[in-house]
Amino acid sequence: DLLQEVFVHALRDLPKLSDPNALGGWLNAIAVNLARRTIRKRTRWRWLRPAPPEELSAVPVDGHDENGSEELVAVYRILGAMHADERIAFALRFIEGMELKEVAAACDVSLATIKRRLARAESFFKEHAKADPALQERLAKSEGRQK
C-alpha cells in the first residue's frame, strides 16, 4: 500500500520535479515522508488495536527457532520503540545500505543531523539488543568482529 501511495504522490507531483537527474533522490524523499507519516499514525493509534496475527505467529510456539524469526521479531520490537525519525534513518542506513549523504538527502536534513540521528538510533538499538535474549549472542559476535 505504501509503495503505491509513493507512486501516486510522485505522479501527482511530477510537474514539481525541476531536475530529472534528481528523480531517485526525489522518490526517496517522498517515500521517507510517507513512511514517517505512517509510522507516526500507527504509533498514535497502536493502543486501540491488537497486534495483527502475522506478527503474533512470527515466534514459534515450541520455542525452537531455526530461521531466526525470534531475532527478527526482536529487531522489529526495538525499531518499533524508536523515535520515527531515528528509525527511518537507521533503516535507510543499516537495512537499505544507503550512504550517509543519501540518507540525509532522503530525510531532507543536513549530514550533521543525520549523523546525530544515527548515533542515537545505534545507541538505542545496541542498548535494547543487549537486554534481549534473542539478540544477545548475535550482538556479542558482531561486537567481537569490530574489535
Short mmCIF file of C-alpha atoms in Angstrom, two decimals:
data_model
loop_
_atom_site.label_atom_id
_atom_site.label_comp_id
_atom_site.label_asym_id
_atom_site.label_seq_id
_atom_site.Cartn_x
_atom_site.Cartn_y
_atom_site.Cartn_z
CA ASP A 1 0.00 0.00 0.00
CA LEU A 2 2.75 2.44 0.95
CA LEU A 3 4.66 1.78 -2.27
CA GLN A 4 1.57 2.51 -4.33
CA GLU A 5 0.99 5.67 -2.36
CA VAL A 6 4.57 6.79 -3.10
CA PHE A 7 3.95 6.46 -6.81
CA VAL A 8 0.56 8.18 -6.60
CA HIS A 9 2.24 11.14 -4.89
CA ALA A 10 5.12 11.05 -7.38
CA LEU A 11 2.81 11.10 -10.38
CA ARG A 12 0.74 13.88 -8.87
CA ASP A 13 3.82 15.99 -8.06
CA LEU A 14 5.88 15.15 -11.17
CA PRO A 15 5.44 18.66 -12.62
CA LYS A 16 7.22 19.99 -9.50
CA LEU A 17 10.39 17.96 -10.27
CA SER A 18 12.75 20.58 -11.69
CA ASP A 19 15.79 18.34 -12.32
CA PRO A 20 15.11 14.96 -13.97
CA ASN A 21 18.56 13.77 -12.82
CA ALA A 22 17.35 14.02 -9.22
CA LEU A 23 14.48 11.56 -9.73
CA GLY A 24 15.93 8.87 -7.42
CA GLY A 25 16.51 11.21 -4.52
CA TRP A 26 13.15 12.86 -5.08
CA LEU A 27 11.36 9.47 -4.93
CA ASN A 28 13.36 8.58 -1.80
CA ALA A 29 12.25 11.80 -0.13
CA ILE A 30 8.60 11.10 -0.98
CA ALA A 31 8.92 7.55 0.38
CA VAL A 32 10.60 8.73 3.59
CA ASN A 33 7.97 11.40 4.23
CA LEU A 34 5.12 8.94 3.69
CA ALA A 35 6.84 6.32 5.86
CA ARG A 36 7.35 8.89 8.62
CA ARG A 37 3.68 9.88 8.46
CA THR A 38 2.58 6.22 8.53
CA ILE A 39 4.86 5.37 11.47
CA ARG A 40 3.59 8.32 13.48
CA LYS A 41 -0.02 7.45 12.71
CA ARG A 42 0.50 3.80 13.72
CA THR A 43 2.26 4.81 16.92
CA ARG A 44 -0.57 7.15 17.81
CA TRP A 45 -3.28 4.51 17.32
CA ARG A 46 -1.37 1.33 18.29
CA TRP A 47 -3.06 1.01 21.68
CA LEU A 48 -6.50 0.84 20.04
CA ARG A 49 -5.95 -2.37 18.11
CA PRO A 50 -4.35 -5.71 18.90
CA ALA A 51 -1.29 -6.90 17.01
CA PRO A 52 -2.05 -8.47 13.62
CA PRO A 53 -1.95 -12.30 13.54
CA GLU A 54 1.11 -12.36 11.27
CA GLU A 55 3.10 -10.54 13.96
CA LEU A 56 1.94 -12.91 16.66
CA SER A 57 2.72 -16.05 14.65
CA ALA A 58 6.30 -14.98 13.87
CA VAL A 59 7.66 -16.63 17.03
CA PRO A 60 7.46 -20.43 17.04
CA VAL A 61 5.19 -21.91 19.69
CA ASP A 62 7.65 -24.63 20.70
CA GLY A 63 10.43 -22.11 21.32
CA HIS A 64 12.62 -23.64 18.58
CA ASP A 65 13.81 -21.05 16.10
CA GLU A 66 15.58 -22.44 13.03
CA ASN A 67 15.26 -19.45 10.75
CA GLY A 68 15.95 -16.51 13.07
CA SER A 69 12.35 -15.39 13.44
CA GLU A 70 12.85 -14.65 17.15
CA GLU A 71 15.70 -12.33 16.21
CA LEU A 72 13.57 -10.68 13.55
CA VAL A 73 10.69 -10.13 15.97
CA ALA A 74 13.17 -8.67 18.50
CA VAL A 75 14.61 -6.31 15.87
CA TYR A 76 11.12 -5.13 14.89
CA ARG A 77 10.26 -4.65 18.56
CA ILE A 78 13.33 -2.43 19.07
CA LEU A 79 12.71 -0.49 15.86
CA GLY A 80 9.09 -0.01 16.91
CA ALA A 81 10.23 1.61 20.14
CA MET A 82 12.50 4.12 18.37
CA HIS A 83 11.50 7.67 17.54
CA ALA A 84 10.19 7.74 13.95
CA ASP A 85 12.95 9.97 12.53
CA GLU A 86 15.68 7.83 14.09
CA ARG A 87 14.01 4.60 12.95
CA ILE A 88 13.83 5.86 9.36
CA ALA A 89 17.48 6.95 9.38
CA PHE A 90 18.54 3.62 10.93
CA ALA A 91 16.57 1.59 8.38
CA LEU A 92 17.87 3.56 5.40
CA ARG A 93 21.48 3.31 6.54
CA PHE A 94 21.73 -0.16 8.05
CA ILE A 95 18.93 -2.10 6.39
CA GLU A 96 18.82 -0.47 2.95
CA GLY A 97 22.58 0.21 2.93
CA MET A 98 22.35 3.82 1.78
CA GLU A 99 25.34 6.15 2.10
CA LEU A 100 25.19 8.90 4.73
CA LYS A 101 24.68 11.64 2.13
CA GLU A 102 21.84 9.65 0.54
CA VAL A 103 20.16 9.15 3.92
CA ALA A 104 20.48 12.86 4.71
CA ALA A 105 19.02 13.80 1.32
CA ALA A 106 16.16 11.30 1.64
CA CYS A 107 15.32 12.65 5.09
CA ASP A 108 15.77 16.26 3.91
CA VAL A 109 18.20 17.11 6.71
CA SER A 110 21.86 18.06 6.93
CA LEU A 111 24.64 15.49 7.10
CA ALA A 112 25.35 16.54 10.70
CA THR A 113 21.70 15.99 11.68
CA ILE A 114 21.60 12.54 10.10
CA LYS A 115 24.84 11.59 11.88
CA ARG A 116 23.30 12.63 15.22
CA ARG A 117 20.10 10.68 14.50
CA LEU A 118 22.08 7.60 13.51
CA ALA A 119 24.26 7.83 16.62
CA ARG A 120 21.16 7.99 18.83
CA ALA A 121 19.46 5.18 16.91
CA GLU A 122 22.52 2.94 17.01
CA SER A 123 22.98 3.55 20.73
CA PHE A 124 19.28 2.84 21.37
CA PHE A 125 19.40 -0.32 19.27
CA LYS A 126 22.54 -1.69 20.96
CA GLU A 127 21.22 -0.90 24.45
CA HIS A 128 17.96 -2.73 23.79
CA ALA A 129 19.61 -5.59 21.88
CA LYS A 130 21.92 -6.27 24.83
CA ALA A 131 18.85 -6.68 27.04
CA ASP A 132 17.05 -9.00 24.59
CA PRO A 133 17.91 -12.71 24.88
CA ALA A 134 17.11 -13.27 21.19
CA LEU A 135 19.78 -10.75 20.11
CA GLN A 136 22.47 -11.01 22.80
CA GLU A 137 24.51 -13.71 21.08
CA ARG A 138 24.43 -12.08 17.65
CA LEU A 139 25.33 -8.68 19.13
CA ALA A 140 28.28 -10.20 21.03
CA LYS A 141 29.56 -11.80 17.78
CA SER A 142 29.10 -8.53 15.91
CA GLU A 143 30.98 -6.52 18.51
CA GLY A 144 33.75 -9.15 18.55
CA ARG A 145 34.30 -8.70 14.80
CA GLN A 146 34.56 -4.92 15.18
CA LYS A 147 37.47 -5.13 17.63
#
